[in-house]
Coordinates of C-alpha atoms in Angstrom, one line a residue:
M18 CA 53.0 -9.1 64.3
R19 CA 50.2 -7.2 62.6
W20 CA 50.8 -4.0 60.7
S21 CA 48.2 -1.5 60.0
G22 CA 49.1 1.1 57.3
V23 CA 47.7 4.6 57.6
L24 CA 47.7 6.8 54.5
H25 CA 46.9 10.5 54.5
K26 CA 44.2 12.1 52.5
N27 CA 44.2 15.6 51.0
E28 CA 41.7 18.3 51.7
T29 CA 39.1 16.8 49.4
G30 CA 39.3 13.5 51.4
R31 CA 40.8 11.7 48.4
P32 CA 44.4 10.5 48.4
T33 CA 46.7 11.5 45.5
A34 CA 50.1 10.3 44.5
L35 CA 51.5 13.9 44.5
F36 CA 50.2 14.4 48.1
M37 CA 51.7 11.2 49.3
E38 CA 55.0 12.0 47.6
Q39 CA 55.1 15.3 49.5
K40 CA 54.3 13.6 52.8
M41 CA 57.0 11.1 52.2
Q42 CA 59.5 13.9 52.0
Q43 CA 58.0 15.8 55.0
H44 CA 56.4 13.7 57.7
D45 CA 54.8 10.4 56.7
T46 CA 53.7 8.2 59.6
L47 CA 53.3 4.4 59.7
R48 CA 51.3 3.0 62.6
V49 CA 52.5 -0.3 64.0
Q50 CA 50.5 -2.4 66.4
N51 CA 52.4 -4.9 68.5
P52 CA 51.0 -8.2 69.7
D53 CA 49.5 -6.7 72.9
Q54 CA 47.7 -4.1 70.8
T55 CA 49.8 -1.2 72.1
P56 CA 49.9 1.4 69.3
L57 CA 53.4 2.4 68.3
E58 CA 54.3 5.2 65.8
F59 CA 57.4 5.9 63.9
D60 CA 58.6 9.2 62.3
Q61 CA 60.3 8.5 59.0
T62 CA 62.1 11.8 58.8
A63 CA 63.6 11.5 62.3
N64 CA 66.9 9.8 62.7
V65 CA 66.7 8.2 59.2
D66 CA 70.3 7.2 59.3
G67 CA 69.8 5.0 62.3
G68 CA 68.7 5.0 65.9
D69 CA 65.5 4.2 67.7
T70 CA 62.5 6.0 66.6
H71 CA 60.2 4.4 69.1
R72 CA 57.5 6.8 70.5
E73 CA 59.2 6.8 73.9
N74 CA 62.3 8.4 72.4
L75 CA 60.3 11.2 70.6
P76 CA 60.2 14.7 71.9
E77 CA 57.3 15.4 74.3
A78 CA 55.7 17.8 71.7
Q79 CA 55.6 15.0 69.2
K80 CA 54.4 12.4 71.7
S81 CA 51.3 14.5 72.5
Q82 CA 50.7 15.3 68.9
S83 CA 47.9 13.3 67.3
L84 CA 46.9 13.0 63.7
P85 CA 43.7 14.7 62.7
Q86 CA 41.0 12.1 62.3
E87 CA 39.8 13.5 59.0
N88 CA 43.3 13.3 57.5
Q89 CA 43.9 9.6 58.1
S90 CA 42.2 6.5 57.1
H91 CA 42.8 3.3 55.4
L92 CA 43.1 3.9 51.7
D93 CA 39.6 4.3 50.4
I94 CA 39.4 5.4 46.8
E95 CA 36.0 5.7 45.3
K96 CA 35.3 3.6 42.3
V97 CA 34.2 5.5 39.3
G98 CA 32.3 3.5 36.6
G99 CA 33.5 0.2 38.1
R100 CA 37.2 1.1 38.1
G101 CA 39.4 2.0 41.1
V102 CA 41.9 0.8 43.5
D103 CA 40.7 -1.7 46.1
E104 CA 41.2 -1.1 49.8
T105 CA 41.9 -4.7 50.3
Y106 CA 44.7 -4.6 47.8
A107 CA 46.3 -1.7 49.6
S108 CA 46.3 -3.4 53.0
E109 CA 47.5 -6.7 51.4
T110 CA 50.5 -4.9 49.8
I111 CA 51.4 -3.3 53.1
K112 CA 51.2 -6.7 54.8
K113 CA 53.3 -8.4 52.1
S114 CA 55.9 -5.7 52.2
S115 CA 56.1 -5.8 56.0
S116 CA 56.6 -9.6 56.0
T117 CA 60.2 -9.0 54.9
C118 CA 61.0 -6.9 57.9
S119 CA 63.2 -8.4 60.6
D120 CA 63.5 -5.5 62.9
I121 CA 60.5 -3.3 63.6
N122 CA 62.7 -0.7 65.2
S123 CA 64.7 -0.1 62.0
P124 CA 63.7 3.3 60.5
E125 CA 65.2 2.3 57.1
T126 CA 62.9 -0.7 57.1
N127 CA 59.9 1.3 58.0
V128 CA 60.5 3.7 55.2
E129 CA 60.9 0.9 52.7
V130 CA 57.7 -0.7 53.9
L131 CA 55.5 2.3 53.1
R132 CA 57.5 3.1 50.0
S133 CA 57.2 -0.4 48.6
S134 CA 53.4 -0.6 49.4
R135 CA 52.8 2.7 47.8
T136 CA 54.7 1.8 44.6
S137 CA 52.8 -1.5 44.3
L138 CA 49.5 0.3 44.8
F139 CA 50.1 2.9 42.1
E140 CA 51.6 0.5 39.7
K141 CA 48.4 -1.5 39.8
S142 CA 46.4 1.6 39.1
K143 CA 48.6 2.5 36.3
E144 CA 48.3 -0.9 34.7
D145 CA 44.6 -0.7 34.8
T146 CA 44.6 2.6 32.9
P147 CA 43.8 2.1 29.2
M148 CA 45.6 5.2 28.0
E149 CA 49.0 6.7 28.8
N150 CA 48.8 9.2 31.5
N151 CA 51.0 12.3 31.2
D152 CA 50.2 13.3 34.7
G153 CA 51.4 10.1 36.3
D154 CA 52.1 11.7 39.7
N155 CA 48.4 12.3 40.3
L156 CA 46.5 9.1 40.9
M157 CA 43.1 10.7 40.7
A158 CA 44.0 12.2 37.3
L159 CA 43.2 8.7 36.1
L160 CA 39.7 9.0 37.2
D161 CA 36.9 11.6 36.9
D162 CA 36.4 13.5 40.1
P163 CA 32.6 13.4 40.8
S164 CA 32.8 16.8 42.5
R165 CA 33.4 18.4 39.1
F166 CA 30.0 17.3 37.8
P167 CA 26.8 18.8 39.1
E168 CA 24.6 15.8 38.1
G169 CA 21.6 18.1 38.0
G170 CA 20.5 21.6 38.7
T171 CA 18.8 24.2 36.6
R172 CA 21.8 24.8 34.2
A173 CA 22.4 21.1 33.7
Y174 CA 18.8 20.2 33.0
L175 CA 18.5 23.2 30.6
V176 CA 21.5 21.8 28.7
L177 CA 19.8 18.4 28.7
L178 CA 16.6 19.9 27.3
G179 CA 18.5 21.8 24.7
S180 CA 20.4 18.7 23.7
C181 CA 17.2 16.8 23.3
I182 CA 15.5 19.5 21.2
G183 CA 18.6 20.0 19.1
L184 CA 19.0 16.3 18.3
T185 CA 15.3 16.4 17.2
G186 CA 16.4 18.7 14.4
V187 CA 19.7 17.0 13.8
L188 CA 18.3 13.5 13.3
S189 CA 15.0 14.5 11.7
F190 CA 16.2 13.8 8.2
T191 CA 18.7 11.1 9.2
N192 CA 16.0 8.9 10.9
S193 CA 13.7 9.4 7.8
V194 CA 16.3 8.0 5.5
G195 CA 14.0 5.1 4.6
V196 CA 11.4 7.5 3.2
F197 CA 14.0 9.3 1.1
E198 CA 15.6 6.0 -0.2
G199 CA 12.2 4.7 -1.3
H200 CA 11.2 8.0 -3.0
I201 CA 14.6 8.6 -4.7
S202 CA 14.5 5.0 -6.0
Q203 CA 11.2 5.8 -7.6
M204 CA 12.5 9.1 -9.0
L205 CA 15.5 7.4 -10.5
P206 CA 14.2 4.0 -11.6
D207 CA 17.1 3.3 -14.0
T208 CA 19.8 4.0 -11.4
P209 CA 21.2 1.0 -9.6
L210 CA 20.4 0.8 -5.8
L211 CA 24.1 0.5 -5.2
T212 CA 24.6 4.0 -6.7
I213 CA 21.7 5.4 -4.8
G214 CA 23.1 4.0 -1.6
W215 CA 26.1 6.3 -1.9
I216 CA 23.8 9.3 -1.2
F217 CA 23.1 8.1 2.3
S218 CA 26.4 6.4 3.0
V219 CA 28.4 9.6 2.4
N220 CA 26.0 11.4 4.8
N221 CA 26.5 8.8 7.6
F222 CA 30.2 8.6 6.9
L223 CA 30.6 12.3 7.5
L224 CA 28.3 12.2 10.5
F225 CA 30.4 9.7 12.4
G226 CA 33.8 10.3 10.7
M227 CA 34.0 14.0 11.5
T228 CA 33.6 13.2 15.2
L229 CA 37.3 12.5 15.4
I230 CA 38.1 16.0 14.3
L231 CA 35.2 17.7 16.1
G232 CA 36.3 16.1 19.5
P233 CA 39.4 18.4 19.9
I234 CA 37.5 21.3 18.4
F235 CA 34.8 20.9 21.0
D236 CA 37.3 20.6 23.7
H237 CA 39.0 23.8 22.6
I238 CA 36.2 26.2 21.7
G239 CA 33.1 24.5 23.1
C240 CA 29.8 23.7 21.4
K241 CA 28.3 27.1 20.3
I242 CA 30.3 27.8 17.2
P243 CA 30.3 24.2 15.8
I244 CA 26.5 24.0 16.2
L245 CA 26.0 27.3 14.3
V246 CA 28.3 26.1 11.5
G247 CA 26.5 22.8 11.3
T248 CA 23.0 24.4 11.4
T249 CA 24.0 26.6 8.4
L250 CA 25.4 23.7 6.4
M251 CA 22.3 21.5 7.1
T252 CA 19.8 24.2 6.1
V253 CA 21.7 25.0 2.8
G254 CA 22.1 21.3 2.0
Y255 CA 18.5 20.4 2.5
M256 CA 17.4 23.4 0.4
C257 CA 19.6 22.2 -2.4
M258 CA 18.3 18.7 -1.9
S259 CA 14.7 20.0 -2.6
V260 CA 15.7 20.9 -6.1
S261 CA 17.9 17.9 -6.9
T262 CA 17.0 15.6 -9.8
T263 CA 20.2 13.5 -10.4
T264 CA 22.3 11.2 -8.3
Y265 CA 25.3 13.5 -8.1
Q266 CA 23.1 16.4 -7.0
F267 CA 21.7 14.3 -4.2
I268 CA 25.2 13.3 -3.1
L269 CA 26.4 16.9 -3.0
S270 CA 23.3 18.3 -1.3
Y271 CA 22.2 15.6 1.2
G272 CA 25.3 13.5 1.3
I273 CA 28.1 16.1 1.6
L274 CA 26.5 19.4 2.8
G275 CA 23.9 17.6 4.9
G276 CA 26.6 15.2 6.2
F277 CA 28.9 18.0 7.3
G278 CA 26.0 19.8 8.9
V279 CA 24.8 16.8 10.9
A280 CA 28.4 16.1 12.0
F281 CA 29.0 19.6 13.3
T282 CA 25.8 19.6 15.3
F283 CA 25.4 16.0 16.5
G284 CA 28.7 15.6 18.2
P285 CA 28.6 18.9 20.3
F286 CA 24.9 18.3 21.3
V287 CA 25.9 14.9 22.8
A288 CA 29.4 15.8 24.1
V289 CA 28.2 18.8 26.1
L290 CA 26.3 16.5 28.4
T291 CA 29.6 15.0 29.6
H292 CA 30.4 18.3 31.2
Y293 CA 27.5 18.1 33.6
F294 CA 26.8 14.4 34.2
L295 CA 29.1 11.5 35.3
K296 CA 27.2 9.0 37.3
K297 CA 24.0 9.9 35.4
R298 CA 25.8 10.2 32.0
A299 CA 24.1 7.2 30.4
M300 CA 20.7 8.4 31.5
A301 CA 21.4 11.9 30.2
I302 CA 22.6 10.8 26.8
G303 CA 19.6 8.4 26.5
L304 CA 17.1 11.1 27.4
A305 CA 18.8 13.4 24.8
Y306 CA 18.5 10.8 22.2
I307 CA 14.7 10.8 22.6
G308 CA 14.8 13.9 20.5
G309 CA 16.2 12.0 17.6
A310 CA 13.6 9.3 18.0
L311 CA 10.8 11.9 18.0
G312 CA 12.2 13.4 14.8
G313 CA 12.1 9.9 13.3
V314 CA 8.4 9.6 14.3
I315 CA 7.2 13.1 13.2
F316 CA 9.1 13.6 10.0
P317 CA 8.3 10.3 8.2
I318 CA 4.6 10.9 8.8
M319 CA 4.9 14.5 7.7
F320 CA 6.7 13.6 4.5
R321 CA 4.3 10.8 3.6
S322 CA 1.4 13.2 4.0
L323 CA 3.0 16.2 2.2
I324 CA 4.7 14.6 -0.8
P325 CA 1.5 13.4 -2.5
K326 CA -0.1 16.9 -2.0
I327 CA 2.7 19.5 -2.6
G328 CA 5.5 17.4 -4.1
F329 CA 8.9 16.3 -2.9
G330 CA 10.6 19.7 -3.2
W331 CA 8.3 21.7 -1.0
S332 CA 8.0 18.9 1.5
V333 CA 11.8 18.9 2.0
R334 CA 11.8 22.7 2.3
I335 CA 9.1 22.7 5.0
G336 CA 10.9 19.9 6.8
S337 CA 14.1 21.9 6.6
F338 CA 12.5 25.0 8.2
I339 CA 11.1 22.9 11.0
S340 CA 14.5 21.3 11.6
L341 CA 16.1 24.8 11.7
S342 CA 13.7 25.9 14.4
F343 CA 14.6 22.9 16.6
L344 CA 18.4 23.5 16.0
L345 CA 18.3 27.1 17.0
T346 CA 16.2 26.4 20.1
G347 CA 18.7 23.7 21.2
W348 CA 21.6 26.1 20.4
A349 CA 20.1 28.8 22.7
L350 CA 19.7 26.4 25.6
V351 CA 23.0 24.5 25.7
S352 CA 26.2 25.9 27.3
D353 CA 29.5 24.1 27.9
R354 CA 32.2 24.2 30.5
H355 CA 35.2 23.7 28.3
T356 CA 37.2 26.5 29.9
E357 CA 36.9 24.8 33.3
F358 CA 38.1 21.4 32.0
Q359 CA 40.9 23.0 30.0
K360 CA 42.7 24.0 33.2
D361 CA 43.4 20.4 34.0
N362 CA 44.1 19.3 30.5
P363 CA 47.8 19.7 29.5
N364 CA 46.8 19.6 25.8
S365 CA 44.5 22.6 26.0
Q366 CA 47.3 25.0 25.2
L367 CA 48.1 23.2 21.9
P368 CA 46.8 24.5 18.6
V369 CA 43.6 22.9 17.4
L370 CA 45.3 21.3 14.4
T371 CA 47.9 19.7 16.7
Q372 CA 45.2 18.4 19.0
I373 CA 43.4 16.9 16.0
L374 CA 46.6 15.2 14.8
K375 CA 47.2 13.9 18.3
S376 CA 43.7 12.6 18.5
I377 CA 44.2 10.5 15.4
D378 CA 46.3 8.1 17.4
F379 CA 45.3 4.5 16.9
K380 CA 47.5 3.4 19.8
V381 CA 44.2 3.4 21.8
F382 CA 43.4 0.1 20.1
K383 CA 46.2 -1.5 22.1
N384 CA 43.5 -1.5 24.8
K385 CA 41.7 -4.8 24.1
T386 CA 38.5 -3.6 26.0
Y387 CA 38.2 -0.5 23.8
S388 CA 38.9 -2.5 20.6
C389 CA 36.2 -5.1 21.3
L390 CA 33.7 -2.4 22.3
V391 CA 34.4 -0.6 19.0
L392 CA 33.9 -3.9 17.1
G393 CA 30.6 -4.3 18.8
L394 CA 29.6 -0.7 17.9
L395 CA 30.6 -1.3 14.3
G396 CA 28.5 -4.5 13.9
N397 CA 25.4 -3.2 15.8
G398 CA 25.6 0.2 14.1
L399 CA 25.8 -1.4 10.6
A400 CA 22.8 -3.6 11.3
F401 CA 20.9 -0.6 12.7
L402 CA 21.7 1.7 9.7
L403 CA 20.8 -0.8 7.0
A404 CA 17.7 -2.0 8.8
I405 CA 16.2 1.6 9.0
T406 CA 17.3 2.3 5.4
Y407 CA 15.9 -0.8 3.7
L408 CA 13.0 -1.9 5.9
P409 CA 10.4 0.1 3.9
S410 CA 11.9 -1.2 0.6
Y411 CA 11.8 -4.7 1.9
A412 CA 8.0 -4.4 2.6
I413 CA 7.4 -2.9 -0.8
A414 CA 9.3 -5.7 -2.5
F415 CA 6.9 -8.2 -0.9
G416 CA 3.8 -6.4 -2.2
F417 CA 2.8 -4.1 0.6
S418 CA 1.7 -0.5 -0.1
P419 CA 4.2 2.4 0.3
H420 CA 2.0 3.9 3.1
K421 CA 2.2 0.7 5.1
A422 CA 5.8 0.3 4.4
Y423 CA 6.7 3.7 5.6
M424 CA 4.7 3.3 8.7
L425 CA 7.2 0.6 9.7
L426 CA 9.7 3.5 10.2
V427 CA 7.2 5.2 12.5
V428 CA 6.8 2.1 14.6
F429 CA 10.6 1.6 14.6
N430 CA 11.3 5.1 15.8
A431 CA 8.4 5.2 18.3
C432 CA 9.5 2.0 20.0
S433 CA 13.1 3.3 20.1
I434 CA 11.9 6.0 22.5
P435 CA 11.4 3.7 25.5
G436 CA 14.3 1.7 24.1
R437 CA 16.6 4.7 24.6
V438 CA 15.2 5.7 28.1
I439 CA 14.8 2.4 29.9
P440 CA 18.2 0.9 29.2
S441 CA 19.9 4.2 29.9
L442 CA 18.2 4.5 33.3
L443 CA 19.2 0.9 34.1
A444 CA 22.7 1.4 32.9
D445 CA 23.6 3.9 35.6
R446 CA 22.4 1.3 38.2
Y447 CA 23.4 -2.0 36.8
G448 CA 26.4 -1.0 34.6
R449 CA 26.8 0.4 31.2
F450 CA 28.8 -2.5 29.8
N451 CA 26.1 -4.9 31.1
L452 CA 23.3 -3.0 29.4
V453 CA 25.3 -2.8 26.1
C454 CA 25.6 -6.5 26.1
C455 CA 21.9 -7.0 26.9
I456 CA 20.6 -4.7 24.2
S457 CA 23.0 -6.2 21.7
L458 CA 21.7 -9.7 22.5
L459 CA 18.1 -8.5 22.2
S460 CA 18.9 -7.0 18.8
T461 CA 20.4 -10.2 17.5
L462 CA 17.5 -12.2 18.7
A463 CA 15.1 -9.9 16.8
F464 CA 16.9 -10.8 13.6
F465 CA 17.1 -14.6 14.1
V466 CA 13.6 -15.0 15.7
V467 CA 11.6 -12.7 13.4
W468 CA 13.3 -11.3 10.3
V469 CA 15.4 -14.3 9.3
N470 CA 12.3 -16.5 9.8
R471 CA 10.9 -16.0 6.4
P472 CA 7.3 -17.3 7.0
V473 CA 7.0 -14.6 9.7
A474 CA 9.0 -11.9 8.0
H475 CA 6.9 -12.1 4.8
T476 CA 3.8 -11.0 6.6
L477 CA 2.9 -7.4 7.6
T478 CA 2.4 -8.5 11.2
G479 CA 5.8 -10.0 11.3
L480 CA 7.4 -6.9 10.0
Y481 CA 5.6 -4.7 12.5
V482 CA 6.8 -7.1 15.3
F483 CA 10.4 -6.8 14.1
A484 CA 10.2 -3.0 13.7
A485 CA 8.9 -2.7 17.3
W486 CA 11.3 -5.3 18.7
F487 CA 14.5 -4.1 17.0
G488 CA 13.5 -0.5 17.4
F489 CA 13.3 -1.0 21.1
S490 CA 16.4 -3.1 21.5
S491 CA 18.6 -1.0 19.2
G492 CA 17.5 2.4 20.5
S493 CA 20.3 2.6 23.1
I494 CA 23.2 1.2 21.0
L495 CA 24.4 4.7 19.9
S496 CA 23.8 6.3 23.3
L497 CA 25.1 3.6 25.7
S498 CA 28.3 2.9 23.7
P499 CA 29.6 6.4 24.1
A500 CA 28.7 6.3 27.8
A501 CA 30.7 3.0 28.1
I502 CA 33.6 4.6 26.3
G503 CA 33.5 7.6 28.6
Q504 CA 33.8 5.1 31.5
I505 CA 37.2 4.0 30.1
F506 CA 38.7 7.5 29.6
K507 CA 39.2 10.6 31.6
V508 CA 36.9 13.5 30.8
E509 CA 39.6 15.4 29.0
D510 CA 40.1 12.4 26.6
I511 CA 36.4 11.5 26.1
G512 CA 36.1 13.5 22.9
A513 CA 39.1 11.7 21.3
G514 CA 38.0 8.3 22.5
I515 CA 34.4 8.6 21.2
G516 CA 35.7 10.3 18.1
T517 CA 38.1 7.5 17.2
A518 CA 35.3 4.9 17.8
F519 CA 32.8 6.7 15.5
F520 CA 35.6 7.3 13.0
I521 CA 36.0 3.6 12.6
M522 CA 32.3 3.1 12.6
S523 CA 32.0 5.7 9.8
F524 CA 33.8 3.4 7.4
G525 CA 31.3 0.7 8.1
D526 CA 28.5 3.1 7.2
L527 CA 30.4 4.3 4.1
I528 CA 30.5 0.8 2.6
G529 CA 27.5 -0.7 4.4
I530 CA 24.6 1.0 2.4
P531 CA 26.3 0.4 -1.0
I532 CA 26.8 -3.2 0.0
G533 CA 23.2 -3.4 0.9
G534 CA 22.3 -1.8 -2.4
A535 CA 24.5 -4.3 -4.3
I536 CA 22.8 -7.3 -2.5
T537 CA 19.3 -6.0 -3.3
N538 CA 20.1 -4.5 -6.7
S539 CA 17.7 -6.9 -8.4
R540 CA 14.9 -5.4 -6.2
T541 CA 13.4 -8.9 -5.7
G542 CA 12.2 -10.4 -2.5
A543 CA 14.9 -13.1 -2.5
S544 CA 17.6 -10.4 -2.7
F545 CA 16.2 -8.7 0.3
D546 CA 16.2 -12.0 2.2
H547 CA 19.9 -12.2 1.5
L548 CA 20.3 -8.7 2.9
V549 CA 18.5 -9.7 6.1
L550 CA 20.9 -12.6 6.6
F551 CA 23.9 -10.3 6.1
L552 CA 22.5 -7.9 8.7
A553 CA 21.8 -10.7 11.2
L554 CA 25.4 -11.9 11.0
A555 CA 26.7 -8.3 11.4
C556 CA 24.6 -7.9 14.5
L557 CA 25.8 -11.2 15.9
C558 CA 29.4 -10.1 15.4
G559 CA 28.6 -6.9 17.2
T560 CA 27.0 -8.7 20.1
T561 CA 30.1 -11.0 20.4
G562 CA 32.4 -8.0 20.5
S563 CA 30.3 -6.3 23.2
F564 CA 30.4 -9.5 25.4
V565 CA 34.1 -9.9 25.0
A566 CA 34.6 -6.2 25.9
R567 CA 32.5 -6.6 29.0
W568 CA 34.5 -9.7 30.0
L569 CA 37.8 -8.0 29.6
Y570 CA 36.6 -4.9 31.5
G571 CA 34.8 -6.6 34.4
G572 CA 35.9 -10.2 34.4
P573 CA 33.9 -13.4 34.1
K574 CA 31.7 -12.7 37.0
W575 CA 28.5 -10.8 36.3
V576 CA 29.1 -7.7 38.4
I577 CA 28.1 -4.0 37.9
V578 CA 30.4 -2.6 35.2

């Protein structure tokens, strides 16, 4: 005998656990087809204690009553980001449950069939969920409802434009770190490179570490206030940097003030895109990151042109004013929808401090996929940061002029523009986890094929090849990884998920640059070769973590995830 289960859908066309629970109490229907294909229906609420519930024994009104076509279908839950409940699994569980039935006319058996199939179905969905769900009665609370995201339109694209312009100002100094490292090293020749490295490591530590705190703040008050606070801190910090002459002054101005400013602006400019894009999220974040790459092209050229003419101080002040104009323009264009998402977030009524403390919950690392993805982000991020910091100094150590050395940063950031766009566009079609693995592998190959290969790396042509290759391949690491993390969590938990990942990454940045400074402290070519080997191994570890995360999330077969 063949059983065909019929599950109801709600008004949106998508089944929910709460809806099905209500229908179980009211009037759930299970269609049974006998061997001669004559459809039979049973009413679970009629004569539950016993008796025949065959259609012939039903009242005439119920006999003639037919289910609306739009409210019945085999379970068909749309997959979001490669995750969902499979229709085949639903029908299989119904078949397995029905195989234990000895009497098709027993209403108790019919109720248990649907109840057991429903339980198995939702238990599978719950097991696939990486985080604990406080709203377990609602199946679709585990997934993002695509209807909540416009995926385009005037407002969404204005927000995308504002995010791109804002990130140009945010990352203008950050992506010019190689210029500052080289110039400050010349200003402070007696200061060890390890000590100078703390100037930039503190800045990057705050940039990524503060994301854990800013996630709940963004979810609670939106993006406008944090961006204004960050813009003020950045401007004051860079102005103080322009008059700094000692290591501790640079740490206070660029490292701490500038670091807090970048943190308060970077996170909201990226997170606001998650309110408007779901299926196109990777593309949107990648396009927004173009702004940071443009800043990394424009500002190094500007600084190298201005510093010999007007000095370091005025060059930094001019750059600060230009950065301020980008930040204010981006702030004017972006707008969030945090009040809309708060309605479905049970934590929205909690105080911000409580939300911050709740977000610092490392139980998320019980999810192996998330843990491996963070490991990949840590290794790749460390290689990216140290490469962009020490690439000019590497070239200078092998006898190339500062002008040619700093042009490596321009090539690096220019090639990262298509590197941010192309993988992001492909990610929404071929899978975000797949593209994270591909770009990680390309980055690792750039190290072992070019930069570790000393006869090639010691030539200017070889360095330009590496700058272009690694700039392209690493351009999407910081944009695709948050998109992949957002694929794991609900939209209400994205801020905390990304924040925790960047918080862990921040400790790698905190110790990474000083470690690089300690390795290259002798400022000889051999010491820089040792640094390159260290970065290649870090990138290899990151690639391994990315592939393991993809395997845990999507299985051994190469499918879209």
